[in-house]
CSV table of C-alpha atoms and ligand atoms in Angstrom, one decimal:
chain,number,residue,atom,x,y,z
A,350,UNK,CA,-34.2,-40.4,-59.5
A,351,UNK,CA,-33.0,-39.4,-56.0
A,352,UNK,CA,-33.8,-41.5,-53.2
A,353,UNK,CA,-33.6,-39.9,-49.2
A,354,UNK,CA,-34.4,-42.3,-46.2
A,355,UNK,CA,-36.1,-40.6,-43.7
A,356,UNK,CA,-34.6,-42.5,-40.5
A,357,UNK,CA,-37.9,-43.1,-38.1
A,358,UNK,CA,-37.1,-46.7,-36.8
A,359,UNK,CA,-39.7,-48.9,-37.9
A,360,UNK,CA,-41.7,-45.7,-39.3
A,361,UNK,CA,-38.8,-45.1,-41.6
A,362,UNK,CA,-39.6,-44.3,-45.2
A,363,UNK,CA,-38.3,-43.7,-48.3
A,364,UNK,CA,-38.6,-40.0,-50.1
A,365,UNK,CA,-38.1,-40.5,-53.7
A,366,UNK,CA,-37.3,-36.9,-56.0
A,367,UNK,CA,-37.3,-37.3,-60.0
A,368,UNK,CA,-38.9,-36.6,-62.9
A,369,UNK,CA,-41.5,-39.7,-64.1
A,370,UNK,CA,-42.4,-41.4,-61.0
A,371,UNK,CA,-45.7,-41.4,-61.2
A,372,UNK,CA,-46.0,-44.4,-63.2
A,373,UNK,CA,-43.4,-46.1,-61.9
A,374,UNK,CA,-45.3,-48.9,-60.4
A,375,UNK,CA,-42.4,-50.6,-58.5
A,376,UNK,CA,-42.2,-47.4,-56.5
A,377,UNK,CA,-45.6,-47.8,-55.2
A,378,UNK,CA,-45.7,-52.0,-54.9
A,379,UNK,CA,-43.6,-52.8,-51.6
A,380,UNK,CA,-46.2,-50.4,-49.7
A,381,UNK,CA,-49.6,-51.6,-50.7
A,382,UNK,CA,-50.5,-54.0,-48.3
A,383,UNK,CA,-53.8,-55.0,-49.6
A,384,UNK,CA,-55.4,-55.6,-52.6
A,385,UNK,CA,-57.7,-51.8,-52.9
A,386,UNK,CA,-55.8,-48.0,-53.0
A,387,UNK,CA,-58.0,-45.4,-53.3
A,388,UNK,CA,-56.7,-42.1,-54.5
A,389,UNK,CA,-57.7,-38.9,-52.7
A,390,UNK,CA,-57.1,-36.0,-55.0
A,391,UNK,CA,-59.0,-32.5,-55.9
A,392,UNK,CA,-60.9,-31.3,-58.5
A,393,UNK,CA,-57.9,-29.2,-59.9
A,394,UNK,CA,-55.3,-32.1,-59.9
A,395,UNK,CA,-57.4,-34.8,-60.7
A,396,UNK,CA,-58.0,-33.8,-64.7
A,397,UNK,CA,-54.0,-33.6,-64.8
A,398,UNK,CA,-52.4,-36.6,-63.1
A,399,UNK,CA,-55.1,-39.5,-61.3
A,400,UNK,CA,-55.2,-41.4,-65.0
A,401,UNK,CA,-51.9,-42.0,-64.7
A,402,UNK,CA,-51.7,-43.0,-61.0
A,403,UNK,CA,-54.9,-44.7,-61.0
A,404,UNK,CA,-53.6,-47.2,-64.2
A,405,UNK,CA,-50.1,-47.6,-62.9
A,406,UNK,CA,-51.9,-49.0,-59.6
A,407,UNK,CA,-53.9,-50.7,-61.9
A,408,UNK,CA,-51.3,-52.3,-63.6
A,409,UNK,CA,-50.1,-54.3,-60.1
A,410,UNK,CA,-53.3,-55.6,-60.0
A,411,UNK,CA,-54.7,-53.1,-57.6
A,412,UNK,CA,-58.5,-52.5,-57.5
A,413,UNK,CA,-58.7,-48.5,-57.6
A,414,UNK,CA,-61.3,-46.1,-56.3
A,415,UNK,CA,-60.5,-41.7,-56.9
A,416,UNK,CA,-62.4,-39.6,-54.2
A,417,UNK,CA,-62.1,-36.3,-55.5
A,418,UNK,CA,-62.9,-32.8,-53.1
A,419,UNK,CA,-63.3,-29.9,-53.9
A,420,UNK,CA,-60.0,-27.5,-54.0
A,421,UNK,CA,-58.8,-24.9,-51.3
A,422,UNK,CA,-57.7,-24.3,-48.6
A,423,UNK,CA,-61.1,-23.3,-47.1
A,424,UNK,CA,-61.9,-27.3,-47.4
A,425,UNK,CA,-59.4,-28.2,-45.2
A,426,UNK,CA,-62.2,-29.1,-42.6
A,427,UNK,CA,-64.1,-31.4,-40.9
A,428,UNK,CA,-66.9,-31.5,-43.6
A,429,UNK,CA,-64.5,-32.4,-46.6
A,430,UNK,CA,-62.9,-35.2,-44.5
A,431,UNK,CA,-65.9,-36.9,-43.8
A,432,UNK,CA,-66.0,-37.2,-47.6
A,433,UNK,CA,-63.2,-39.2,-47.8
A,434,UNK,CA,-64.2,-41.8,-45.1
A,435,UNK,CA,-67.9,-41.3,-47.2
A,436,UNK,CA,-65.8,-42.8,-50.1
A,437,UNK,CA,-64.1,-45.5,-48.4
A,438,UNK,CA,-66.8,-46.7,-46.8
A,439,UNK,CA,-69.0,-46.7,-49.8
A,440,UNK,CA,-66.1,-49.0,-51.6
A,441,UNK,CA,-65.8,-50.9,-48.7
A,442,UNK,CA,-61.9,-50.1,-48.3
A,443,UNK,CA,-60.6,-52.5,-45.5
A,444,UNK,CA,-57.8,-51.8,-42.9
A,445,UNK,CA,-55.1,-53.0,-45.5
A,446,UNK,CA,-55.9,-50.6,-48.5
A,447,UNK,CA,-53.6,-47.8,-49.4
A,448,UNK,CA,-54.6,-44.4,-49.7
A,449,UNK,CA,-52.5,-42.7,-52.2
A,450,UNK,CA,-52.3,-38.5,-51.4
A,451,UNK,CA,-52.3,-37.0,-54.7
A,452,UNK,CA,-51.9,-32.8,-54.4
A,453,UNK,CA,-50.6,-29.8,-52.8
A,454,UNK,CA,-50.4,-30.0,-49.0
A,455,UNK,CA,-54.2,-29.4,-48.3
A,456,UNK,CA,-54.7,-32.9,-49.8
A,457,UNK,CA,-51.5,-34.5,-48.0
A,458,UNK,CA,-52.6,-33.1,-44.8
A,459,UNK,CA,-56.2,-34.3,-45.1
A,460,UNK,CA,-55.4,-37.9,-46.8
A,461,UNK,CA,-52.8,-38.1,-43.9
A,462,UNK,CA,-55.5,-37.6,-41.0
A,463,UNK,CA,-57.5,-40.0,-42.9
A,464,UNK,CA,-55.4,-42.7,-42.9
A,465,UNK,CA,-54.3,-41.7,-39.4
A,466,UNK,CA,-58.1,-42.9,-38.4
A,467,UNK,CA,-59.9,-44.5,-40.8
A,468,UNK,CA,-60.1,-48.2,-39.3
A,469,UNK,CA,-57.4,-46.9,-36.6
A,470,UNK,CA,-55.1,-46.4,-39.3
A,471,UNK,CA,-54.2,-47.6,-42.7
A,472,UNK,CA,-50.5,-46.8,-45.0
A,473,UNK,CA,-50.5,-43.9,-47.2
A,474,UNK,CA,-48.4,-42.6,-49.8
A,475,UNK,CA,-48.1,-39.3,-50.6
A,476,UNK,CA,-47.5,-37.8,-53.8
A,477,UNK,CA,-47.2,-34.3,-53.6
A,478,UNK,CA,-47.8,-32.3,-56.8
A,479,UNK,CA,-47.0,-28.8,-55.5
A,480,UNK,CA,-43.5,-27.3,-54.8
A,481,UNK,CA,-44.6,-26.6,-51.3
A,482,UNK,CA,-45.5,-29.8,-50.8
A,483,UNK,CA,-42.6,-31.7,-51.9
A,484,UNK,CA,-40.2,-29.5,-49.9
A,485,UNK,CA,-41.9,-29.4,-46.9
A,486,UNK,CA,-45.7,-30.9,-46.0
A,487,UNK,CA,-45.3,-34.2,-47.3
A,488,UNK,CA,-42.1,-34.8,-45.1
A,489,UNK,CA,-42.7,-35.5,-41.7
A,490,UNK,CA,-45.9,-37.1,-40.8
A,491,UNK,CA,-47.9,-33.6,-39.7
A,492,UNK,CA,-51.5,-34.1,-40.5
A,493,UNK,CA,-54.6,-32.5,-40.3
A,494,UNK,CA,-57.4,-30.0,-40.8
A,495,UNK,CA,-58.3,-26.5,-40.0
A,496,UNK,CA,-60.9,-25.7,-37.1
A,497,UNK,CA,-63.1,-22.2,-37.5
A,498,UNK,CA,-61.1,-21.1,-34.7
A,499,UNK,CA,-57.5,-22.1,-35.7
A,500,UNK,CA,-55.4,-23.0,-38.4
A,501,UNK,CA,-53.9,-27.2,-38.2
A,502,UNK,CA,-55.6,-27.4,-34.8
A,503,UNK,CA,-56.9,-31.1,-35.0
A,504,UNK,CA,-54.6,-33.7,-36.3
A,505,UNK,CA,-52.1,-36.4,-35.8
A,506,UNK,CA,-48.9,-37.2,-36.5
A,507,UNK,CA,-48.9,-40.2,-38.5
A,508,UNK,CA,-45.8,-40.7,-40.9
A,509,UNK,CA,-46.5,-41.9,-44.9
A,510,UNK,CA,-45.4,-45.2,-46.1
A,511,UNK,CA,-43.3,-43.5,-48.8
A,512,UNK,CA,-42.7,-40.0,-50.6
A,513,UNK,CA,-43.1,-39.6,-54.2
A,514,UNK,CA,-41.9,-36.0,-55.6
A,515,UNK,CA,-42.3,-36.4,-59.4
A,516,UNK,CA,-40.7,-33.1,-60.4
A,517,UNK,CA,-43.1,-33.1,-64.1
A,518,UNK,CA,-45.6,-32.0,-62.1
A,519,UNK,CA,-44.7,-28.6,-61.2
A,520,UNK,CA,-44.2,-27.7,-65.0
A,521,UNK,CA,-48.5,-27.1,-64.1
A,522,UNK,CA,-48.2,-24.8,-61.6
A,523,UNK,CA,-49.1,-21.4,-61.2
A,524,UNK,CA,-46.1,-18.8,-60.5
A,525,UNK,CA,-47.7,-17.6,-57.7
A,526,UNK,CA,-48.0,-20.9,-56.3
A,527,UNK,CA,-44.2,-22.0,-57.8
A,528,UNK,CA,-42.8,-18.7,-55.6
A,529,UNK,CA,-45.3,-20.0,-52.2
A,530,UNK,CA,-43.2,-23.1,-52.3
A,531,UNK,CA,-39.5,-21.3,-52.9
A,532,UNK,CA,-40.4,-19.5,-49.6
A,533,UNK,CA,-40.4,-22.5,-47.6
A,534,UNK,CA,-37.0,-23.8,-49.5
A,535,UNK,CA,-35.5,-20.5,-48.8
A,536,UNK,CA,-36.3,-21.2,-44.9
A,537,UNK,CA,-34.5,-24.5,-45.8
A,538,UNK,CA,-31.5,-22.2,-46.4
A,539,UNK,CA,-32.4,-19.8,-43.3
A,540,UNK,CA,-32.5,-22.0,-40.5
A,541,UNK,CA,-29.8,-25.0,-41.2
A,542,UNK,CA,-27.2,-24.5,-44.1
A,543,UNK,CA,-26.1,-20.9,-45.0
A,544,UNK,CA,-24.1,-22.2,-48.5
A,545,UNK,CA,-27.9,-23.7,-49.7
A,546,UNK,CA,-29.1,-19.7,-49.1
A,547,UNK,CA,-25.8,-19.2,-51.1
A,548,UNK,CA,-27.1,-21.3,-54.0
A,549,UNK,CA,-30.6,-20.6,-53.8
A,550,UNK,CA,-29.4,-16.5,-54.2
A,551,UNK,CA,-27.2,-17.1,-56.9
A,552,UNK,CA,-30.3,-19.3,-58.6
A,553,UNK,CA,-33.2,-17.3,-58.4
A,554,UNK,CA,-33.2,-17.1,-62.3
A,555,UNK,CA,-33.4,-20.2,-62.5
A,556,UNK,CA,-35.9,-21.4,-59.8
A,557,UNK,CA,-38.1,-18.4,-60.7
A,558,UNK,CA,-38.4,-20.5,-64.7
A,559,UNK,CA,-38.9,-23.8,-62.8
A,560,UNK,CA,-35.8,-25.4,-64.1
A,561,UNK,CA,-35.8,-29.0,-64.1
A,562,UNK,CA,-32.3,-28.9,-62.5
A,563,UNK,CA,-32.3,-26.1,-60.1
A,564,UNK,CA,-36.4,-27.8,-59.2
A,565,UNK,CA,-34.3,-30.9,-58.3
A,566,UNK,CA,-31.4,-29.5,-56.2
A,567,UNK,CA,-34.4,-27.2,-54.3
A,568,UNK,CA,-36.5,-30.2,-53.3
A,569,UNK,CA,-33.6,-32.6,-52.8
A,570,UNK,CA,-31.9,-30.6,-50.0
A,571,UNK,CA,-34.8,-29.1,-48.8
A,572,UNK,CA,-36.0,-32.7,-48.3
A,573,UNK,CA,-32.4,-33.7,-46.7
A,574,UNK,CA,-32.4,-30.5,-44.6
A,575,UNK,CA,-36.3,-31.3,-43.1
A,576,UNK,CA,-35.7,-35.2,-42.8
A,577,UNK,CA,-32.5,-34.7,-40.7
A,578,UNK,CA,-34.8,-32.3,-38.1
A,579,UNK,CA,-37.8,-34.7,-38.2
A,580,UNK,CA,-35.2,-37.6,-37.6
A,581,UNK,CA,-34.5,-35.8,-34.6
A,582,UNK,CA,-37.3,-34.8,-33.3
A,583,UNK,CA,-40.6,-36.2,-35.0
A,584,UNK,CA,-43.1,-34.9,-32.6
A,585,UNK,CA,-41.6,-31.2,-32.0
A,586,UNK,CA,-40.5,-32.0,-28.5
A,587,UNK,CA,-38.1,-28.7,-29.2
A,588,UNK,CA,-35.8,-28.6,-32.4
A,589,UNK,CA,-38.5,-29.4,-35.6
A,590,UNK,CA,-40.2,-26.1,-34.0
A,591,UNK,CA,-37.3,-24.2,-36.1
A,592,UNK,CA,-39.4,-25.6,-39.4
A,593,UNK,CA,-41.4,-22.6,-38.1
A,594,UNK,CA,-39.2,-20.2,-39.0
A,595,UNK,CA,-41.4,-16.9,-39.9
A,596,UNK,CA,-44.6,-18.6,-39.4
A,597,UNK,CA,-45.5,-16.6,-36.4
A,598,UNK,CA,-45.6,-13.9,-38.6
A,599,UNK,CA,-46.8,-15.6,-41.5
A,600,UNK,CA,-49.7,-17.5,-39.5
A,601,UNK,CA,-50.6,-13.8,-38.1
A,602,UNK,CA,-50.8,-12.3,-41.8
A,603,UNK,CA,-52.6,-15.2,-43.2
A,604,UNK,CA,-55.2,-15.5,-40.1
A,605,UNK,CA,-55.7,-11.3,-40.4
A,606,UNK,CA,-56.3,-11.1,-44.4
A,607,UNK,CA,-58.7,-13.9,-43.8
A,608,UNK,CA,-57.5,-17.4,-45.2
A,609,UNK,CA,-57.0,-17.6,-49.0
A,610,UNK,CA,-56.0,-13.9,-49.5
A,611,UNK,CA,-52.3,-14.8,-49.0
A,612,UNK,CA,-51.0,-18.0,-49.7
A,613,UNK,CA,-49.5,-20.0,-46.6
A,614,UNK,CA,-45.6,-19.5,-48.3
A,615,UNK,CA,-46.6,-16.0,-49.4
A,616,UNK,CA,-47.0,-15.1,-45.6
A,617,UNK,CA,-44.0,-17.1,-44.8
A,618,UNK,CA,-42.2,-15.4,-46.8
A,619,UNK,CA,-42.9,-12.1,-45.3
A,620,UNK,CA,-42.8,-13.4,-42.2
A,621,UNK,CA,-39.4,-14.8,-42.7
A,622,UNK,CA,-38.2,-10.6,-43.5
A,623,UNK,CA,-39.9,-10.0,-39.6
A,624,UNK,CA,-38.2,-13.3,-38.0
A,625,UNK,CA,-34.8,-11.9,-39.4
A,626,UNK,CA,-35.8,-8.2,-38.9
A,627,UNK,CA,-36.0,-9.9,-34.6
A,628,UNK,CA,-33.2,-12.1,-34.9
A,629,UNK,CA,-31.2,-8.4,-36.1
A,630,UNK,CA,-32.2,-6.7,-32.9
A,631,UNK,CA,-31.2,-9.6,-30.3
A,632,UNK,CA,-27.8,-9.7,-32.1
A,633,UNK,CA,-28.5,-13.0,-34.0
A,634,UNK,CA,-27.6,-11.9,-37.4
A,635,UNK,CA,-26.2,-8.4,-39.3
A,636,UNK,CA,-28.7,-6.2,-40.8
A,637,UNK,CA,-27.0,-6.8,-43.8
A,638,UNK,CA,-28.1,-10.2,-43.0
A,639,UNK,CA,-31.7,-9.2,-43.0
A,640,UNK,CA,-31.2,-7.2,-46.0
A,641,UNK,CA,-29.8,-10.1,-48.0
A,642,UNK,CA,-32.9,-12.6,-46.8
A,643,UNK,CA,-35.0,-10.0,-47.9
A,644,UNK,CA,-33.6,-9.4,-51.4
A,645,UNK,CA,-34.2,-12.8,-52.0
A,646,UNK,CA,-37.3,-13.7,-50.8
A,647,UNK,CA,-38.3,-10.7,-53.5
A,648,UNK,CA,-35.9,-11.7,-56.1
A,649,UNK,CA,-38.2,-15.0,-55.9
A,650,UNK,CA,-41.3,-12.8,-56.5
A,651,UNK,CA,-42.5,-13.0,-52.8
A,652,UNK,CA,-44.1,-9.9,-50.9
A,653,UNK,CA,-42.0,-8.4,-47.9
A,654,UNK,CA,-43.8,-5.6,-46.6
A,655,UNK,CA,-46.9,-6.9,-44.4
A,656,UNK,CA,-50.4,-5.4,-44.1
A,657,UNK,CA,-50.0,-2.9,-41.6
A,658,UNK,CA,-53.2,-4.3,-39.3
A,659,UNK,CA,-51.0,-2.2,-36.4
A,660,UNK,CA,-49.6,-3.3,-32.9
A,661,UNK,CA,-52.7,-4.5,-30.9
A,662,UNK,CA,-54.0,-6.8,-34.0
A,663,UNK,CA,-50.8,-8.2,-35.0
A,664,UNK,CA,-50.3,-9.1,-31.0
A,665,UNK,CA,-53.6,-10.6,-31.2
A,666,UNK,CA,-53.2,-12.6,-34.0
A,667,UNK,CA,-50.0,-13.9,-33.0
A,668,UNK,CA,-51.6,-15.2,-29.7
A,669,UNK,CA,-53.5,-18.1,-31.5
A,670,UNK,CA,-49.4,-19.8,-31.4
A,671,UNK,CA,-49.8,-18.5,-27.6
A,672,UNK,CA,-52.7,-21.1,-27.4
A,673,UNK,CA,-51.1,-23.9,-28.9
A,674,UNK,CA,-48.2,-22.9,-26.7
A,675,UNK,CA,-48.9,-23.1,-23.3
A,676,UNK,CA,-49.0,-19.3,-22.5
A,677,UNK,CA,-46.3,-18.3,-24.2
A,678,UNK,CA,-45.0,-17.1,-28.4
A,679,UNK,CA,-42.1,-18.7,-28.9
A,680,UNK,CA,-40.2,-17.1,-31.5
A,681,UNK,CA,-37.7,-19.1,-34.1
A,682,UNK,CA,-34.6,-16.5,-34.9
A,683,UNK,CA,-31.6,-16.9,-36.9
A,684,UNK,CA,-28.6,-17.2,-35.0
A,685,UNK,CA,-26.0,-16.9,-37.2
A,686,UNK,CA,-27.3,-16.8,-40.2
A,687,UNK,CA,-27.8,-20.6,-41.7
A,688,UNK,CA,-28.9,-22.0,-38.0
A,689,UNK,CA,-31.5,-21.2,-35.8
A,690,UNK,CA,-33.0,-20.8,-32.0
A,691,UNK,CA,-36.0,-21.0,-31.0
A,692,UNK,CA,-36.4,-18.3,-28.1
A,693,UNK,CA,-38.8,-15.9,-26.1
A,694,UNK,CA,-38.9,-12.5,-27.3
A,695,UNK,CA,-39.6,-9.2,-24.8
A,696,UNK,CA,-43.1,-8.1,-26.3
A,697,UNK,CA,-41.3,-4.2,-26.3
A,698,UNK,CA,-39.0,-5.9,-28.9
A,699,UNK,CA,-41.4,-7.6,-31.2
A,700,UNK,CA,-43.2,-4.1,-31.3
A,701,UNK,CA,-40.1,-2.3,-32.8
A,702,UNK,CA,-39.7,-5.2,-35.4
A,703,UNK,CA,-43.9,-4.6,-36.4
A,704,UNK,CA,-43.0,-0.9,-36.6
A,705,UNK,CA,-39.9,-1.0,-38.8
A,706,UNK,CA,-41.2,-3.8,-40.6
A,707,UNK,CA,-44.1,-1.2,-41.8
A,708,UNK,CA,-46.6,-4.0,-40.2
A,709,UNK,CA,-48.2,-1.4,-37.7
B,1089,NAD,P1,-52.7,-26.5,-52.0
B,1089,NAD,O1,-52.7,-27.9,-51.6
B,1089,NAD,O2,-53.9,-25.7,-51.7
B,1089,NAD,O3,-52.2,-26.4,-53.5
B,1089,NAD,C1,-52.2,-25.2,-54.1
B,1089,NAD,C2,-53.0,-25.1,-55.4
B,1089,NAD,O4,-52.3,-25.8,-56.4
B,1089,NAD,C3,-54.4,-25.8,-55.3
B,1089,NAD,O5,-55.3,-25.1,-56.0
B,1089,NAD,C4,-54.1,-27.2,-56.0
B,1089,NAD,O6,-55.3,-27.8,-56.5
B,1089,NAD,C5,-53.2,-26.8,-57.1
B,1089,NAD,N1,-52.3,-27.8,-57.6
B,1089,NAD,C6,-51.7,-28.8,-56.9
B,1089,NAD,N2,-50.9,-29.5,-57.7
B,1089,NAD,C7,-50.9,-28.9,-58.9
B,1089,NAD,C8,-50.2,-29.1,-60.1
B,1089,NAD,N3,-49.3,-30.0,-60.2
B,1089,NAD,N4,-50.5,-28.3,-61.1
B,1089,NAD,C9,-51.4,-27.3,-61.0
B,1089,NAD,N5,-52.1,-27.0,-59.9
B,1089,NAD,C10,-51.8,-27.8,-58.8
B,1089,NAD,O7,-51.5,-25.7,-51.3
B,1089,NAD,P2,-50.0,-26.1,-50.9
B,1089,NAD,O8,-49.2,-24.8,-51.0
B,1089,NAD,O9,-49.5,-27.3,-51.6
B,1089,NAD,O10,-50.1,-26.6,-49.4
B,1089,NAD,C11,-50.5,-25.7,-48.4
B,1089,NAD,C12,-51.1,-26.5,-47.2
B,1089,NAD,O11,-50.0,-27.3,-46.7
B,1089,NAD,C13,-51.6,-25.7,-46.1
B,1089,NAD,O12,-52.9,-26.2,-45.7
B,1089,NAD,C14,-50.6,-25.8,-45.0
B,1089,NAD,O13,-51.1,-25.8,-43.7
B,1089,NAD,C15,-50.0,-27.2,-45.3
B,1089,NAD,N6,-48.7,-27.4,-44.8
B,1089,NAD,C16,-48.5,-28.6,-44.1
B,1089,NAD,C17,-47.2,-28.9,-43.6
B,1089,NAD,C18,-46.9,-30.1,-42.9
B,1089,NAD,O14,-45.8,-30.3,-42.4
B,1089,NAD,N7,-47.9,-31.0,-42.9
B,1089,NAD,C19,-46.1,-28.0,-43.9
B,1089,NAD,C20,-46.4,-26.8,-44.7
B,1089,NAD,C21,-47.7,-26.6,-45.1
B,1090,LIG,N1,-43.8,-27.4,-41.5
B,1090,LIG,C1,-43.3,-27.6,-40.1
B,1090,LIG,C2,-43.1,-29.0,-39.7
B,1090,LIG,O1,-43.3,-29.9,-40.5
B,1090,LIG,O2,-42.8,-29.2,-38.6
């Protein structure tokens, strides 16, 4: 086992990465603070892994209660949160019990709000049991749940008491949902260290089989790379917005397909082929740059070409992040390849990428 410290002050934590930690009971002990957990999973992930997190808490003398939703993204809402403070209440969870995050990032983002509120906030733990999740959502203390009108739009930030990546749990994955994840560890590579895009290129073999040790290297420095930005900048005063890297693009593709037709690091990784396809034309990076992002994000068995919705849709779409903004997109571009700026863009210049890009 690997062990990262994400350096908060007193809201640091530890992000552990290795294969059986589940059960490891001593990872989950120094963060209970009470004498209840409750485990708040999904219908897909409970069958596979609560047992075994449920009797490890078990075994520390823990008393245990699962709340189980129903899976998808489309019950990332309101409704489905209520659910969980249903269950807590009904078990009469107090202000010290732990809630325990087991899933992909729909669960981690929910569990997190949860605990952000429930009794004005209790510790959590996540354990994140897709890729995506361990390289990315359960890092950082973004939480939250989707509004009709907009993707993430309520939410806190509220940082987990510890991360627990055990890497056995993506041998259950789906490939399609394997290769969502590898889009967000390519943007790892993208945005902060060009000899991690090295490795990831010359490794695709391997990441595409889920190899235990390429799986570990992937969520280890991916974990490294996003803990030194959140370090930084935990509430995305400027610099964490680079995380965004071809989620512009990706938010616009997921919002115009309707939710759930593309997964969220499907679009990203399209939209990671339009960020660099911008970055070439205000002389961040080569095209040969662009061409090489784009290899790999299909060697990994991710789509680059967009649906072509055309100019006027994919402007429209891409001023929901206008909202959230304050009036203006703010683009994230790679400047040289391995770093990246976050920047405003001429419209005029976003058009030719959506046009050579095949999006309009
Ligand atoms: P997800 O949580 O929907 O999980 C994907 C699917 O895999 C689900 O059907 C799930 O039940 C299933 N699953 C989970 N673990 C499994 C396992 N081990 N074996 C088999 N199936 C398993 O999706 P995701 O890609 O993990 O996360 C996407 C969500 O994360 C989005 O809501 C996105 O907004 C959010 N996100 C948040 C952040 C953040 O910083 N908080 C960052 C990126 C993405
Ligand atoms: N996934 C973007 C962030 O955590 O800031």
């Amino acid at each position: 086992m690997k062990t990262l410290h994400l350096d908060l002050g007193e809201r640091s934590y530890p992000i552990h990465i290795g294969s059986q930690l589940l059960t490891r009971a001593e990872l989950y002990q120094p963060h209970l603070k009470g004498r209840m957990s409750a485990i708040v999973t999904n219908e897909t992930v409970a069958p596979l892994y609560a047992k075994q997190v449920k009797e490890t808490l078990e075994s520390l003398g823990q008393k245990v209660c699962v709340i189980v939703l129903p899976d998808g993204e489309v019950y990332k809402t309101w409704e489905t949160l209520q659910k969980i403070f249903d269950g807590l209440l009904r078990e009469t969870a107090d202000r010290k019990t732990t809630l325990i995050a087991l899933g992909g990032g729909v669960i981690g983002d929910m569990t997190g709000f949860a605990a952000a509120s429930y009794m004005r906030g209790v510790p959590f733990i996540q354990v994140p049991t897709t890729l995506l999740s361990q390289v990315d959502s359960s890092v950082g203390g973004k939480t939250g749940i989707n509004h009709p009108l907009g993707k993430n739009m309520i939410g806190a930030f509220y940082q987990p008491a510890a991360v627990l990546a055990d890497l056995d749990t993506l041998k259950t994955l789906s490939p399609k949902e394997l290769a969502a994840g590898l889009a967000e560890v390519v943007k790892h590579g993208a945005i902060a260290d060009v000899k991690f895009l090295d490795w990831i290129e010359a490794h695709t073999a391997e990441l595409n089989r889920c190899d235990a040790a390429a799986m570990e290297f992937a969520v280890l420095r991916s974990c490294e790379i996003k803990s030194d930005v959140v370090a930084k900048d935990e509430r995305e005063g400027g610099l964490r917005a680079i995380l965004n890297f071809g989620h512009t693009f990706g938010h616009a593709i997921e919002a115009g397909m309707g939710y759930g037709e593309w997964l969220h690091g499907e679009a990203v990784g399209c939209g990671m082929v339009m960020a660099a396809d911008l970055s070439t034309r205000l002389g961040g990076i080569t095209d040969a740059d662009a061409q090489r992002l784009k290899n790999i994000i299909a060697a990994l068995h991710l789509p680059t070409v967009p649906p072509s919705f055309g100019v006027e849709r994919y402007l429209e779409l891409m001023s929901v992040d206008k909202k959230a903004e304050g009036g203006e997109v703010k683009y994230i571009v790679l400047q040289p390849m391995g770093q990246a700026k976050i920047t405003k863009v001429p419209e005029s210049t976003v058009i030719e990428t959506l046009k050579a890009t095949r999006a309009a």
